Amino acid sequence: MAGEKNLHHLLTADLYGITAEEYSLGRSNLQVVEEMIEAGIQVIQYREKEKKTREKYLECLKIRELTRQAGVTFIVNDHIDLALLVGADGVHIGQDDLPPEKVRELVGKEMLIGLSTHSPEEARAALGAGVDYLGVGPIFATKTKKDVCDPVGLEYLEYVARNIPLPFVAIGGIKEYNIHQVTARGARCVALVAEIVGSPDIAAKVQALRQAMMG
């Protein structure tokens, strides 16, 4: 399992920020990450599908520097090579990526591995695969990911909260108006994409989200 500090962040974080430059109102990923850090988000994932590999690498280097200085856990989506090259704290993979056991062989013991899951079967399979946390979703319909499956709904979220002894992050179509539905069913950590990066004032949005989580 991964380093204690980063695992602690995942266990205690309420919000999990994810980059998405196309929804960021003209701001760069770097600007958005700076604002997320200032707003107190403790876990940030770099997710960028469209850019060239070199551009992603240079962005990740800068974000790694920012997050390290701030003591924020930095996770790279999909790209195990980028995560290793920039010294990220973790990598997040999907069901169609390399098997988690093989990813662990590549990244070693200290790096966090997150795995997206969409069903009870996938969640149970993850238990023996050496991952550190699960992505649970998409809870609601989402447009920020192109190759996404149908919404899994709140029932799957409840299943994981009751039956799977791993930290998990709820994701997919979660907004300020529905976030309490998610936390009320057992999610302690919630990932949001456009709702955060698409806000003109990220600090104010984060504050509003935290209030909404309480109901």
Short mmCIF file of N, CA, C and O in Angstrom, two decimals, residues 144-191:
data_model
loop_
_atom_site.label_atom_id
_atom_site.label_comp_id
_atom_site.label_asym_id
_atom_site.label_seq_id
_atom_site.Cartn_x
_atom_site.Cartn_y
_atom_site.Cartn_z
N THR A 144 -18.15 15.59 -18.87
CA THR A 144 -16.74 15.97 -18.84
C THR A 144 -15.82 14.83 -19.23
O THR A 144 -14.63 15.02 -19.36
N LYS A 145 -16.36 13.64 -19.42
CA LYS A 145 -15.55 12.52 -19.89
C LYS A 145 -16.23 11.93 -21.11
O LYS A 145 -17.43 11.62 -21.08
N LYS A 146 -15.46 11.76 -22.19
CA LYS A 146 -16.06 11.36 -23.47
C LYS A 146 -16.46 9.88 -23.51
O LYS A 146 -17.47 9.52 -24.06
N ASP A 147 -15.64 9.01 -22.94
CA ASP A 147 -15.86 7.56 -23.07
C ASP A 147 -16.47 6.98 -21.80
O ASP A 147 -16.13 5.90 -21.35
N VAL A 148 -17.41 7.70 -21.22
CA VAL A 148 -17.95 7.31 -19.93
C VAL A 148 -19.13 6.35 -20.10
O VAL A 148 -19.85 6.37 -21.09
N CYS A 149 -19.30 5.47 -19.10
CA CYS A 149 -20.42 4.54 -19.13
C CYS A 149 -21.68 5.23 -18.58
O CYS A 149 -21.63 6.37 -18.11
N ASP A 150 -22.80 4.52 -18.63
CA ASP A 150 -24.05 5.07 -18.09
C ASP A 150 -23.92 5.30 -16.59
O ASP A 150 -23.15 4.62 -15.92
N PRO A 151 -24.70 6.22 -16.03
CA PRO A 151 -24.64 6.46 -14.60
C PRO A 151 -24.93 5.18 -13.80
O PRO A 151 -25.81 4.40 -14.16
N VAL A 152 -24.17 4.99 -12.72
CA VAL A 152 -24.37 3.80 -11.89
C VAL A 152 -25.37 4.09 -10.78
O VAL A 152 -25.90 3.18 -10.15
N GLY A 153 -25.63 5.37 -10.51
CA GLY A 153 -26.64 5.74 -9.53
C GLY A 153 -26.16 5.64 -8.09
O GLY A 153 -25.04 5.21 -7.80
N LEU A 154 -27.04 6.03 -7.22
CA LEU A 154 -26.71 6.07 -5.79
C LEU A 154 -26.70 4.69 -5.16
O LEU A 154 -26.08 4.50 -4.10
N GLU A 155 -27.34 3.71 -5.79
CA GLU A 155 -27.38 2.36 -5.22
C GLU A 155 -25.98 1.75 -5.15
O GLU A 155 -25.61 1.11 -4.16
N TYR A 156 -25.21 1.92 -6.22
CA TYR A 156 -23.85 1.37 -6.22
C TYR A 156 -22.99 2.08 -5.18
O TYR A 156 -22.20 1.45 -4.49
N LEU A 157 -23.16 3.37 -5.06
CA LEU A 157 -22.45 4.12 -4.03
C LEU A 157 -22.75 3.55 -2.64
O LEU A 157 -21.83 3.33 -1.83
N GLU A 158 -24.02 3.31 -2.36
CA GLU A 158 -24.40 2.74 -1.06
C GLU A 158 -23.79 1.36 -0.86
O GLU A 158 -23.35 1.02 0.24
N TYR A 159 -23.75 0.57 -1.93
CA TYR A 159 -23.15 -0.77 -1.83
C TYR A 159 -21.69 -0.69 -1.40
O TYR A 159 -21.25 -1.40 -0.49
N VAL A 160 -20.94 0.19 -2.06
CA VAL A 160 -19.52 0.33 -1.73
C VAL A 160 -19.33 0.83 -0.29
O VAL A 160 -18.51 0.31 0.47
N ALA A 161 -20.12 1.83 0.09
CA ALA A 161 -19.99 2.39 1.44
C ALA A 161 -20.24 1.33 2.51
O ALA A 161 -19.59 1.34 3.56
N ARG A 162 -21.12 0.39 2.23
CA ARG A 162 -21.49 -0.62 3.24
C ARG A 162 -20.62 -1.87 3.19
O ARG A 162 -20.47 -2.56 4.21
N ASN A 163 -20.07 -2.18 2.02
CA ASN A 163 -19.47 -3.50 1.84
C ASN A 163 -17.99 -3.54 1.48
O ASN A 163 -17.37 -4.60 1.59
N ILE A 164 -17.43 -2.43 1.03
CA ILE A 164 -16.05 -2.45 0.54
C ILE A 164 -15.13 -1.66 1.50
O ILE A 164 -15.29 -0.44 1.64
N PRO A 165 -14.19 -2.33 2.15
CA PRO A 165 -13.34 -1.67 3.15
C PRO A 165 -12.13 -0.94 2.56
O PRO A 165 -11.01 -1.10 3.03
N LEU A 166 -12.38 -0.16 1.53
CA LEU A 166 -11.32 0.66 0.92
C LEU A 166 -11.81 2.10 0.89
O LEU A 166 -13.01 2.34 0.73
N PRO A 167 -10.90 3.08 0.99
CA PRO A 167 -11.32 4.46 0.75
C PRO A 167 -11.87 4.57 -0.67
O PRO A 167 -11.44 3.86 -1.57
N PHE A 168 -12.84 5.46 -0.85
CA PHE A 168 -13.37 5.64 -2.20
C PHE A 168 -13.74 7.10 -2.42
O PHE A 168 -13.99 7.86 -1.48
N VAL A 169 -13.77 7.45 -3.71
CA VAL A 169 -14.12 8.79 -4.14
C VAL A 169 -15.33 8.69 -5.05
O VAL A 169 -15.29 7.97 -6.05
N ALA A 170 -16.41 9.37 -4.70
CA ALA A 170 -17.59 9.39 -5.56
C ALA A 170 -17.37 10.42 -6.67
O ALA A 170 -16.84 11.50 -6.42
N ILE A 171 -17.77 10.08 -7.89
CA ILE A 171 -17.51 10.95 -9.03
C ILE A 171 -18.60 10.82 -10.08
O ILE A 171 -19.27 9.79 -10.16
N GLY A 172 -18.78 11.86 -10.88
CA GLY A 172 -19.65 11.79 -12.04
C GLY A 172 -20.92 12.61 -11.91
O GLY A 172 -21.86 12.20 -11.22
N GLY A 173 -20.94 13.77 -12.53
CA GLY A 173 -22.14 14.59 -12.57
C GLY A 173 -22.52 15.22 -11.24
O GLY A 173 -23.65 15.66 -11.07
N ILE A 174 -21.59 15.26 -10.30
CA ILE A 174 -21.90 15.79 -8.96
C ILE A 174 -21.76 17.31 -8.98
O ILE A 174 -20.76 17.86 -9.44
N LYS A 175 -22.80 17.98 -8.49
CA LYS A 175 -22.88 19.44 -8.46
C LYS A 175 -23.23 19.90 -7.05
O LYS A 175 -23.56 19.09 -6.19
N GLU A 176 -23.21 21.21 -6.89
CA GLU A 176 -23.57 21.76 -5.58
C GLU A 176 -24.99 21.35 -5.16
O GLU A 176 -25.23 21.03 -4.00
N TYR A 177 -25.92 21.31 -6.13
CA TYR A 177 -27.31 21.04 -5.78
C TYR A 177 -27.58 19.57 -5.43
O TYR A 177 -28.59 19.24 -4.79
N ASN A 178 -26.68 18.63 -5.86
CA ASN A 178 -26.94 17.22 -5.57
C ASN A 178 -25.86 16.56 -4.71
O ASN A 178 -25.93 15.36 -4.43
N ILE A 179 -24.88 17.32 -4.27
CA ILE A 179 -23.76 16.72 -3.53
C ILE A 179 -24.22 16.12 -2.20
O ILE A 179 -23.66 15.12 -1.73
N HIS A 180 -25.26 16.71 -1.60
CA HIS A 180 -25.72 16.17 -0.32
C HIS A 180 -26.33 14.78 -0.49
O HIS A 180 -26.24 13.94 0.42
N GLN A 181 -26.94 14.51 -1.65
CA GLN A 181 -27.45 13.16 -1.91
C GLN A 181 -26.32 12.13 -1.86
O GLN A 181 -26.53 10.99 -1.46
N VAL A 182 -25.15 12.55 -2.29
CA VAL A 182 -23.99 11.67 -2.36
C VAL A 182 -23.39 11.46 -0.96
O VAL A 182 -23.10 10.33 -0.56
N THR A 183 -23.21 12.53 -0.23
CA THR A 183 -22.64 12.39 1.12
C THR A 183 -23.61 11.70 2.07
O THR A 183 -23.20 10.97 2.98
N ALA A 184 -24.90 11.90 1.86
CA ALA A 184 -25.90 11.26 2.72
C ALA A 184 -25.91 9.75 2.57
O ALA A 184 -26.38 9.03 3.45
N ARG A 185 -25.36 9.25 1.46
CA ARG A 185 -25.33 7.80 1.21
C ARG A 185 -23.95 7.21 1.45
O ARG A 185 -23.65 6.12 0.97
N GLY A 186 -23.12 7.93 2.15
CA GLY A 186 -21.87 7.32 2.62
C GLY A 186 -20.58 7.82 2.02
O GLY A 186 -19.51 7.37 2.42
N ALA A 187 -20.64 8.74 1.05
CA ALA A 187 -19.40 9.25 0.46
C ALA A 187 -18.79 10.31 1.38
O ALA A 187 -19.45 11.28 1.73
N ARG A 188 -17.55 10.11 1.73
CA ARG A 188 -16.83 11.11 2.54
C ARG A 188 -15.97 11.99 1.67
O ARG A 188 -15.63 13.11 2.04
N CYS A 189 -15.58 11.48 0.51
CA CYS A 189 -14.74 12.24 -0.43
C CYS A 189 -15.45 12.27 -1.78
O CYS A 189 -15.90 11.23 -2.27
N VAL A 190 -15.56 13.46 -2.36
CA VAL A 190 -16.31 13.64 -3.60
C VAL A 190 -15.44 14.35 -4.63
O VAL A 190 -14.83 15.38 -4.33
N ALA A 191 -15.38 13.79 -5.83
CA ALA A 191 -14.63 14.40 -6.92
C ALA A 191 -15.57 15.20 -7.81
O ALA A 191 -16.65 14.71 -8.16
#
